[in-house]
Amino acid sequence: MPPAVSAPRPASRSASLRPLALAAFLAFGAVTAMSASAQTTPYVATDGTLLSVSAESQAKRTPNIATVSTGVVTQAADANAAMRANAEQMAKVVAAIKAAGIAERDIQTSGINLNPQYRYQENQPPQITGYQANNNVNIVIRDISKVGKILDSLVATGANQINGPSFDLDDKDKEAAFDEARRGAIEKAQARAEMYAKALGMKVRRIVSVSEGGRFAPPMPMPMMAMRMEKAGAAADTSVSPGENTLSMNLDVVFELGK
């Protein structure tokens, strides 16, 4: 009987996958290397010294616009009556605002509120005694000389709430003031860089970069409005002083120094 011939054993699965795994590893490594080289930023050597300077400058201006918040507060036994009374009185106030020459774009409602009023007694739950309605608008007055008279006319018409005025510059004048501050800041930065360069025995070669670190135009504090009598028997006139606004600009400037 002829001897049994055993069939050849198939190559193991792991052995057959090794070339594929090696090829995939090499391909992945090549892709990774390409990706890494694509993200590398070449280093450019320079014999100069970089100097970073921060400088601030200010510009002062007399404000040319004023913002005032004004409105009406009314109270009634029920909510509808409080809102109706408020609407009637507020309509007169808005009419006075427009009659004073305030444009529609400079009148903006800032809040309408209706709140119950409570009476509190010991050992008893709060009881509603009535309702309070409140309507306020912000107005921009573009003629500073008229602020006092406009405020007086609003109160005479029925406004019983006034906050302000706060003073500012219109956009055109504000940007012009900031440009003045920018020029002052860059001049300060250049003078400071020259001082450092001289102290180090070097020269200022060029400006590498300029960035605005910040611009600041703090609002003027709301002044107290004083009632002034022009003469005996004359009607009171509200006196308002706009003062002066200070606008600041901060620049961060990088210079290159060299021999």
PDB file of C-alpha atoms in Angstrom:
ATOM      1  CA  MET A   1       0.000   0.000   0.000  1.00  0.00           C
ATOM      2  CA  PRO A   2       1.591   3.262  -1.094  1.00  0.00           C
ATOM      3  CA  PRO A   3       2.404   5.657   1.640  1.00  0.00           C
ATOM      4  CA  ALA A   4      -0.087   8.452   2.292  1.00  0.00           C
ATOM      5  CA  VAL A   5       0.954  11.780   0.823  1.00  0.00           C
ATOM      6  CA  SER A   6       0.036  14.716   2.974  1.00  0.00           C
ATOM      7  CA  ALA A   7      -1.244  17.880   1.252  1.00  0.00           C
ATOM      8  CA  PRO A   8       0.997  20.933   1.502  1.00  0.00           C
ATOM      9  CA  ARG A   9       0.085  23.162   4.475  1.00  0.00           C
ATOM     10  CA  PRO A  10      -1.201  26.595   3.417  1.00  0.00           C
ATOM     11  CA  ALA A  11       0.840  29.586   4.497  1.00  0.00           C
ATOM     12  CA  SER A  12      -0.380  31.114   7.713  1.00  0.00           C
ATOM     13  CA  ARG A  13      -2.709  34.175   7.443  1.00  0.00           C
ATOM     14  CA  SER A  14      -0.387  36.280   9.504  1.00  0.00           C
ATOM     15  CA  ALA A  15       2.587  35.415   7.304  1.00  0.00           C
ATOM     16  CA  SER A  16       0.665  36.315   4.136  1.00  0.00           C
ATOM     17  CA  LEU A  17      -0.360  39.709   5.571  1.00  0.00           C
ATOM     18  CA  ARG A  18       3.130  40.760   6.620  1.00  0.00           C
ATOM     19  CA  PRO A  19       4.153  42.192   3.204  1.00  0.00           C
ATOM     20  CA  LEU A  20       0.874  44.101   3.008  1.00  0.00           C
ATOM     21  CA  ALA A  21       1.269  45.464   6.524  1.00  0.00           C
ATOM     22  CA  LEU A  22       4.853  46.497   5.765  1.00  0.00           C
ATOM     23  CA  ALA A  23       3.755  48.249   2.567  1.00  0.00           C
ATOM     24  CA  ALA A  24       0.943  50.049   4.370  1.00  0.00           C
ATOM     25  CA  PHE A  25       3.337  51.131   7.141  1.00  0.00           C
ATOM     26  CA  LEU A  26       5.829  52.501   4.618  1.00  0.00           C
ATOM     27  CA  ALA A  27       3.068  54.305   2.721  1.00  0.00           C
ATOM     28  CA  PHE A  28       1.653  55.792   5.949  1.00  0.00           C
ATOM     29  CA  GLY A  29       5.129  56.882   6.996  1.00  0.00           C
ATOM     30  CA  ALA A  30       5.666  58.578   3.655  1.00  0.00           C
ATOM     31  CA  VAL A  31       2.331  60.431   3.913  1.00  0.00           C
ATOM     32  CA  THR A  32       3.133  61.487   7.468  1.00  0.00           C
ATOM     33  CA  ALA A  33       6.541  62.752   6.434  1.00  0.00           C
ATOM     34  CA  MET A  34       5.039  64.695   3.527  1.00  0.00           C
ATOM     35  CA  SER A  35       2.376  66.185   5.777  1.00  0.00           C
ATOM     36  CA  ALA A  36       4.942  67.180   8.386  1.00  0.00           C
ATOM     37  CA  SER A  37       7.227  68.784   5.811  1.00  0.00           C
ATOM     38  CA  ALA A  38       4.279  70.711   4.315  1.00  0.00           C
ATOM     39  CA  GLN A  39       3.489  72.282   7.707  1.00  0.00           C
ATOM     40  CA  THR A  40       7.054  73.279   8.475  1.00  0.00           C
ATOM     41  CA  THR A  41       7.724  77.008   8.356  1.00  0.00           C
ATOM     42  CA  PRO A  42      11.237  77.821   7.143  1.00  0.00           C
ATOM     43  CA  TYR A  43      13.320  79.850   9.564  1.00  0.00           C
ATOM     44  CA  VAL A  44      14.753  83.023   8.114  1.00  0.00           C
ATOM     45  CA  ALA A  45      17.888  84.150   9.883  1.00  0.00           C
ATOM     46  CA  THR A  46      18.501  87.840  10.475  1.00  0.00           C
ATOM     47  CA  ASP A  47      21.344  89.765  12.007  1.00  0.00           C
ATOM     48  CA  GLY A  48      18.980  92.422  13.379  1.00  0.00           C
ATOM     49  CA  THR A  49      17.521  92.823  16.856  1.00  0.00           C
ATOM     50  CA  LEU A  50      13.755  93.135  17.285  1.00  0.00           C
ATOM     51  CA  LEU A  51      12.468  95.752  19.719  1.00  0.00           C
ATOM     52  CA  SER A  52       8.805  95.861  20.813  1.00  0.00           C
ATOM     53  CA  VAL A  53       7.522  99.227  22.026  1.00  0.00           C
ATOM     54  CA  SER A  54       4.100 100.186  23.411  1.00  0.00           C
ATOM     55  CA  ALA A  55       3.098 103.835  23.243  1.00  0.00           C
ATOM     56  CA  GLU A  56      -0.075 105.703  24.161  1.00  0.00           C
ATOM     57  CA  SER A  57      -1.292 109.125  23.121  1.00  0.00           C
ATOM     58  CA  GLN A  58      -4.415 111.166  23.778  1.00  0.00           C
ATOM     59  CA  ALA A  59      -6.550 113.668  21.917  1.00  0.00           C
ATOM     60  CA  LYS A  60      -8.978 116.070  23.606  1.00  0.00           C
ATOM     61  CA  ARG A  61     -12.171 117.330  22.043  1.00  0.00           C
ATOM     62  CA  THR A  62     -15.200 119.350  23.075  1.00  0.00           C
ATOM     63  CA  PRO A  63     -18.274 117.072  22.762  1.00  0.00           C
ATOM     64  CA  ASN A  64     -20.757 117.902  20.031  1.00  0.00           C
ATOM     65  CA  ILE A  65     -23.629 115.522  20.874  1.00  0.00           C
ATOM     66  CA  ALA A  66     -25.524 114.737  24.073  1.00  0.00           C
ATOM     67  CA  THR A  67     -27.594 111.668  24.943  1.00  0.00           C
ATOM     68  CA  VAL A  68     -30.522 111.970  27.337  1.00  0.00           C
ATOM     69  CA  SER A  69     -32.922 109.357  28.675  1.00  0.00           C
ATOM     70  CA  THR A  70     -36.380 110.702  29.434  1.00  0.00           C
ATOM     71  CA  GLY A  71     -39.803 109.234  30.058  1.00  0.00           C
ATOM     72  CA  VAL A  72     -43.024 109.065  31.991  1.00  0.00           C
ATOM     73  CA  VAL A  73     -44.091 107.126  35.078  1.00  0.00           C
ATOM     74  CA  THR A  74     -47.800 106.801  35.814  1.00  0.00           C
ATOM     75  CA  GLN A  75     -49.783 104.955  38.470  1.00  0.00           C
ATOM     76  CA  ALA A  76     -53.392 103.748  38.559  1.00  0.00           C
ATOM     77  CA  ALA A  77     -55.590 101.270  40.379  1.00  0.00           C
ATOM     78  CA  ASP A  78     -55.641  98.823  37.444  1.00  0.00           C
ATOM     79  CA  ALA A  79     -53.134  97.933  34.737  1.00  0.00           C
ATOM     80  CA  ASN A  80     -55.168  99.256  31.789  1.00  0.00           C
ATOM     81  CA  ALA A  81     -55.655 102.663  33.375  1.00  0.00           C
ATOM     82  CA  ALA A  82     -51.934 102.938  34.177  1.00  0.00           C
ATOM     83  CA  MET A  83     -50.925 102.072  30.599  1.00  0.00           C
ATOM     84  CA  ARG A  84     -53.524 104.400  29.031  1.00  0.00           C
ATOM     85  CA  ALA A  85     -52.492 107.337  31.197  1.00  0.00           C
ATOM     86  CA  ASN A  86     -48.835 106.627  30.400  1.00  0.00           C
ATOM     87  CA  ALA A  87     -49.478 106.448  26.652  1.00  0.00           C
ATOM     88  CA  GLU A  88     -51.346 109.771  26.646  1.00  0.00           C
ATOM     89  CA  GLN A  89     -48.659 111.572  28.622  1.00  0.00           C
ATOM     90  CA  MET A  90     -45.812 109.976  26.666  1.00  0.00           C
ATOM     91  CA  ALA A  91     -47.373 111.059  23.362  1.00  0.00           C
ATOM     92  CA  LYS A  92     -47.113 114.676  24.516  1.00  0.00           C
ATOM     93  CA  VAL A  93     -43.476 114.174  25.514  1.00  0.00           C
ATOM     94  CA  VAL A  94     -42.569 112.627  22.143  1.00  0.00           C
ATOM     95  CA  ALA A  95     -44.353 115.488  20.356  1.00  0.00           C
ATOM     96  CA  ALA A  96     -42.256 117.965  22.370  1.00  0.00           C
ATOM     97  CA  ILE A  97     -39.090 116.046  21.441  1.00  0.00           C
ATOM     98  CA  LYS A  98     -39.908 116.285  17.733  1.00  0.00           C
ATOM     99  CA  ALA A  99     -40.919 119.941  18.067  1.00  0.00           C
ATOM    100  CA  ALA A 100     -37.448 120.616  19.501  1.00  0.00           C
ATOM    101  CA  GLY A 101     -35.932 119.484  16.202  1.00  0.00           C
ATOM    102  CA  ILE A 102     -34.844 115.963  17.242  1.00  0.00           C
ATOM    103  CA  ALA A 103     -34.843 113.682  14.181  1.00  0.00           C
ATOM    104  CA  GLU A 104     -36.625 110.317  14.151  1.00  0.00           C
ATOM    105  CA  ARG A 105     -33.296 108.473  13.909  1.00  0.00           C
ATOM    106  CA  ASP A 106     -32.241 110.100  17.185  1.00  0.00           C
ATOM    107  CA  ILE A 107     -35.292 108.903  19.159  1.00  0.00           C
ATOM    108  CA  GLN A 108     -35.256 105.314  20.429  1.00  0.00           C
ATOM    109  CA  THR A 109     -37.507 103.610  22.944  1.00  0.00           C
ATOM    110  CA  SER A 110     -35.336 102.118  25.679  1.00  0.00           C
ATOM    111  CA  GLY A 111     -37.962 100.385  27.807  1.00  0.00           C
ATOM    112  CA  ILE A 112     -41.668  99.987  28.568  1.00  0.00           C
ATOM    113  CA  ASN A 113     -42.546  98.448  31.923  1.00  0.00           C
ATOM    114  CA  LEU A 114     -45.718  97.682  33.861  1.00  0.00           C
ATOM    115  CA  ASN A 115     -45.331  96.559  37.465  1.00  0.00           C
ATOM    116  CA  PRO A 116     -47.812  95.875  40.267  1.00  0.00           C
ATOM    117  CA  GLN A 117     -47.495  97.878  43.477  1.00  0.00           C
ATOM    118  CA  TYR A 118     -47.757  95.947  46.726  1.00  0.00           C
ATOM    119  CA  ARG A 119     -48.722  96.666  50.303  1.00  0.00           C
ATOM    120  CA  TYR A 120     -46.885  94.601  52.873  1.00  0.00           C
ATOM    121  CA  GLN A 121     -48.294  93.829  56.315  1.00  0.00           C
ATOM    122  CA  GLU A 122     -46.916  91.627  59.018  1.00  0.00           C
ATOM    123  CA  ASN A 123     -48.092  87.995  58.895  1.00  0.00           C
ATOM    124  CA  GLN A 124     -50.122  88.648  55.738  1.00  0.00           C
ATOM    125  CA  PRO A 125     -49.416  87.955  52.069  1.00  0.00           C
ATOM    126  CA  PRO A 126     -48.583  91.018  49.923  1.00  0.00           C
ATOM    127  CA  GLN A 127     -51.604  92.741  48.407  1.00  0.00           C
ATOM    128  CA  ILE A 128     -51.648  94.525  45.060  1.00  0.00           C
ATOM    129  CA  THR A 129     -52.687  98.131  45.562  1.00  0.00           C
ATOM    130  CA  GLY A 130     -52.234  99.371  41.997  1.00  0.00           C
ATOM    131  CA  TYR A 131     -49.990  99.380  38.959  1.00  0.00           C
ATOM    132  CA  GLN A 132     -47.089 101.518  37.747  1.00  0.00           C
ATOM    133  CA  ALA A 133     -46.371 102.037  34.048  1.00  0.00           C
ATOM    134  CA  ASN A 134     -43.031 103.329  32.813  1.00  0.00           C
ATOM    135  CA  ASN A 135     -41.997 104.370  29.289  1.00  0.00           C
ATOM    136  CA  ASN A 136     -38.526 105.721  28.479  1.00  0.00           C
ATOM    137  CA  VAL A 137     -36.804 106.934  25.310  1.00  0.00           C
ATOM    138  CA  ASN A 138     -33.188 107.792  24.573  1.00  0.00           C
ATOM    139  CA  ILE A 139     -32.689 110.926  22.512  1.00  0.00           C
ATOM    140  CA  VAL A 140     -29.566 112.306  20.851  1.00  0.00           C
ATOM    141  CA  ILE A 141     -29.258 116.085  20.886  1.00  0.00           C
ATOM    142  CA  ARG A 142     -26.884 117.281  18.175  1.00  0.00           C
ATOM    143  CA  ASP A 143     -26.890 120.935  19.211  1.00  0.00           C
ATOM    144  CA  ILE A 144     -25.238 121.131  22.632  1.00  0.00           C
ATOM    145  CA  SER A 145     -26.436 124.698  23.187  1.00  0.00           C
ATOM    146  CA  LYS A 146     -30.064 123.495  23.230  1.00  0.00           C
ATOM    147  CA  VAL A 147     -29.722 120.753  25.850  1.00  0.00           C
ATOM    148  CA  GLY A 148     -30.951 122.818  28.796  1.00  0.00           C
ATOM    149  CA  LYS A 149     -33.971 124.250  26.980  1.00  0.00           C
ATOM    150  CA  ILE A 150     -34.964 120.859  25.605  1.00  0.00           C
ATOM    151  CA  LEU A 151     -34.859 119.304  29.066  1.00  0.00           C
ATOM    152  CA  ASP A 152     -37.015 122.120  30.429  1.00  0.00           C
ATOM    153  CA  SER A 153     -39.557 121.696  27.638  1.00  0.00           C
ATOM    154  CA  LEU A 154     -39.782 117.947  28.270  1.00  0.00           C
ATOM    155  CA  VAL A 155     -40.520 118.430  31.949  1.00  0.00           C
ATOM    156  CA  ALA A 156     -43.068 121.127  31.172  1.00  0.00           C
ATOM    157  CA  THR A 157     -44.805 118.739  28.755  1.00  0.00           C
ATOM    158  CA  GLY A 158     -45.130 115.876  31.228  1.00  0.00           C
ATOM    159  CA  ALA A 159     -41.825 113.996  31.449  1.00  0.00           C
ATOM    160  CA  ASN A 160     -41.196 113.046  35.069  1.00  0.00           C
ATOM    161  CA  GLN A 161     -38.021 111.011  34.504  1.00  0.00           C
ATOM    162  CA  ILE A 162     -34.745 112.403  33.122  1.00  0.00           C
ATOM    163  CA  ASN A 163     -31.306 110.785  33.207  1.00  0.00           C
ATOM    164  CA  GLY A 164     -28.251 112.410  31.679  1.00  0.00           C
ATOM    165  CA  PRO A 165     -27.016 114.054  29.680  1.00  0.00           C
ATOM    166  CA  SER A 166     -23.914 112.104  28.676  1.00  0.00           C
ATOM    167  CA  PHE A 167     -21.631 113.761  26.151  1.00  0.00           C
ATOM    168  CA  ASP A 168     -19.837 112.290  23.151  1.00  0.00           C
ATOM    169  CA  LEU A 169     -18.501 113.032  19.665  1.00  0.00           C
ATOM    170  CA  ASP A 170     -20.173 112.108  16.422  1.00  0.00           C
ATOM    171  CA  ASP A 171     -18.471 109.385  14.360  1.00  0.00           C
ATOM    172  CA  LYS A 172     -16.620 111.728  12.017  1.00  0.00           C
ATOM    173  CA  ASP A 173     -15.088 113.875  14.767  1.00  0.00           C
ATOM    174  CA  LYS A 174     -14.357 110.836  16.925  1.00  0.00           C
ATOM    175  CA  GLU A 175     -12.342 109.117  14.171  1.00  0.00           C
ATOM    176  CA  ALA A 176     -10.458 112.349  13.483  1.00  0.00           C
ATOM    177  CA  ALA A 177      -9.564 112.541  17.178  1.00  0.00           C
ATOM    178  CA  PHE A 178      -8.414 108.908  17.203  1.00  0.00           C
ATOM    179  CA  ASP A 179      -6.249 109.580  14.137  1.00  0.00           C
ATOM    180  CA  GLU A 180      -4.596 112.446  16.000  1.00  0.00           C
ATOM    181  CA  ALA A 181      -3.940 110.089  18.920  1.00  0.00           C
ATOM    182  CA  ARG A 182      -2.551 107.468  16.509  1.00  0.00           C
ATOM    183  CA  ARG A 183      -0.060 109.957  15.082  1.00  0.00           C
ATOM    184  CA  GLY A 184       1.006 110.966  18.574  1.00  0.00           C
ATOM    185  CA  ALA A 185       1.456 107.319  19.609  1.00  0.00           C
ATOM    186  CA  ILE A 186       3.586 106.403  16.582  1.00  0.00           C
ATOM    187  CA  GLU A 187       5.782 109.465  17.149  1.00  0.00           C
ATOM    188  CA  LYS A 188       6.296 108.424  20.771  1.00  0.00           C
ATOM    189  CA  ALA A 189       7.114 104.863  19.724  1.00  0.00           C
ATOM    190  CA  GLN A 190       9.671 106.041  17.157  1.00  0.00           C
ATOM    191  CA  ALA A 191      11.341 108.382  19.641  1.00  0.00           C
ATOM    192  CA  ARG A 192      11.537 105.581  22.192  1.00  0.00           C
ATOM    193  CA  ALA A 193      13.010 103.176  19.643  1.00  0.00           C
ATOM    194  CA  GLU A 194      15.662 105.758  18.706  1.00  0.00           C
ATOM    195  CA  MET A 195      16.538 106.142  22.378  1.00  0.00           C
ATOM    196  CA  TYR A 196      16.957 102.382  22.846  1.00  0.00           C
ATOM    197  CA  ALA A 197      18.983 102.064  19.659  1.00  0.00           C
ATOM    198  CA  LYS A 198      21.332 104.874  20.680  1.00  0.00           C
ATOM    199  CA  ALA A 199      21.803 103.356  24.139  1.00  0.00           C
ATOM    200  CA  LEU A 200      22.685 100.014  22.536  1.00  0.00           C
ATOM    201  CA  GLY A 201      25.010 101.526  19.949  1.00  0.00           C
ATOM    202  CA  MET A 202      22.668 100.566  17.140  1.00  0.00           C
ATOM    203  CA  LYS A 203      20.371 102.178  14.595  1.00  0.00           C
ATOM    204  CA  VAL A 204      16.675 101.774  13.820  1.00  0.00           C
ATOM    205  CA  ARG A 205      16.458  99.965  10.497  1.00  0.00           C
ATOM    206  CA  ARG A 206      12.724  99.703   9.933  1.00  0.00           C
ATOM    207  CA  ILE A 207       9.321  99.114  11.465  1.00  0.00           C
ATOM    208  CA  VAL A 208       8.405  95.425  11.343  1.00  0.00           C
ATOM    209  CA  SER A 209       4.784  95.669  12.492  1.00  0.00           C
ATOM    210  CA  VAL A 210       2.219  98.037  14.012  1.00  0.00           C
ATOM    211  CA  SER A 211      -0.904  96.949  15.881  1.00  0.00           C
ATOM    212  CA  GLU A 212      -3.512  98.868  17.827  1.00  0.00           C
ATOM    213  CA  GLY A 213      -3.477  97.694  21.405  1.00  0.00           C
ATOM    214  CA  GLY A 214      -6.689  99.548  22.224  1.00  0.00           C
ATOM    215  CA  ARG A 215      -8.731 102.703  21.798  1.00  0.00           C
ATOM    216  CA  PHE A 216     -10.584 104.267  24.663  1.00  0.00           C
ATOM    217  CA  ALA A 217     -13.089 107.091  24.758  1.00  0.00           C
ATOM    218  CA  PRO A 218     -14.544 107.139  28.268  1.00  0.00           C
ATOM    219  CA  PRO A 219     -18.017 108.673  28.442  1.00  0.00           C
ATOM    220  CA  MET A 220     -18.206 111.923  30.325  1.00  0.00           C
ATOM    221  CA  PRO A 221     -19.819 111.526  33.737  1.00  0.00           C
ATOM    222  CA  MET A 222     -23.397 112.710  33.809  1.00  0.00           C
ATOM    223  CA  PRO A 223     -23.267 116.220  35.237  1.00  0.00           C
ATOM    224  CA  MET A 224     -25.630 117.563  37.833  1.00  0.00           C
ATOM    225  CA  MET A 225     -28.189 119.825  36.208  1.00  0.00           C
ATOM    226  CA  ALA A 226     -28.433 123.157  37.987  1.00  0.00           C
ATOM    227  CA  MET A 227     -31.464 125.429  37.936  1.00  0.00           C
ATOM    228  CA  ARG A 228     -30.364 128.985  37.260  1.00  0.00           C
ATOM    229  CA  MET A 229     -32.401 132.162  37.566  1.00  0.00           C
ATOM    230  CA  GLU A 230     -31.443 134.694  34.906  1.00  0.00           C
ATOM    231  CA  LYS A 231     -33.168 137.512  36.764  1.00  0.00           C
ATOM    232  CA  ALA A 232     -35.824 138.013  39.369  1.00  0.00           C
ATOM    233  CA  GLY A 233     -39.175 136.728  38.205  1.00  0.00           C
ATOM    234  CA  ALA A 234     -37.741 134.921  35.165  1.00  0.00           C
ATOM    235  CA  ALA A 235     -38.433 131.263  34.475  1.00  0.00           C
ATOM    236  CA  ALA A 236     -35.793 128.779  35.628  1.00  0.00           C
ATOM    237  CA  ASP A 237     -33.336 127.600  32.975  1.00  0.00           C
ATOM    238  CA  THR A 238     -31.409 124.347  33.231  1.00  0.00           C
ATOM    239  CA  SER A 239     -27.670 124.941  32.941  1.00  0.00           C
ATOM    240  CA  VAL A 240     -25.553 122.177  31.370  1.00  0.00           C
ATOM    241  CA  SER A 241     -21.773 122.205  30.804  1.00  0.00           C
ATOM    242  CA  PRO A 242     -20.357 119.688  28.260  1.00  0.00           C
ATOM    243  CA  GLY A 243     -16.719 119.984  29.377  1.00  0.00           C
ATOM    244  CA  GLU A 244     -14.100 118.058  27.374  1.00  0.00           C
ATOM    245  CA  ASN A 245     -13.671 114.430  26.282  1.00  0.00           C
ATOM    246  CA  THR A 246     -10.333 112.594  26.215  1.00  0.00           C
ATOM    247  CA  LEU A 247      -9.753 109.838  23.644  1.00  0.00           C
ATOM    248  CA  SER A 248      -6.774 107.492  24.011  1.00  0.00           C
ATOM    249  CA  MET A 249      -4.962 105.251  21.523  1.00  0.00           C
ATOM    250  CA  ASN A 250      -2.402 102.556  22.356  1.00  0.00           C
ATOM    251  CA  LEU A 251      -0.059 101.123  19.696  1.00  0.00           C
ATOM    252  CA  ASP A 252       2.254  98.116  19.832  1.00  0.00           C
ATOM    253  CA  VAL A 253       5.149  98.698  17.398  1.00  0.00           C
ATOM    254  CA  VAL A 254       7.960  96.264  16.572  1.00  0.00           C
ATOM    255  CA  PHE A 255      11.223  97.789  15.246  1.00  0.00           C
ATOM    256  CA  GLU A 256      14.311  96.137  13.786  1.00  0.00           C
ATOM    257  CA  LEU A 257      17.590  97.445  15.148  1.00  0.00           C
ATOM    258  CA  GLY A 258      20.987  96.860  13.622  1.00  0.00           C
ATOM    259  CA  LYS A 259      24.545  98.113  13.397  1.00  0.00           C
TER     260      LYS A 259
END
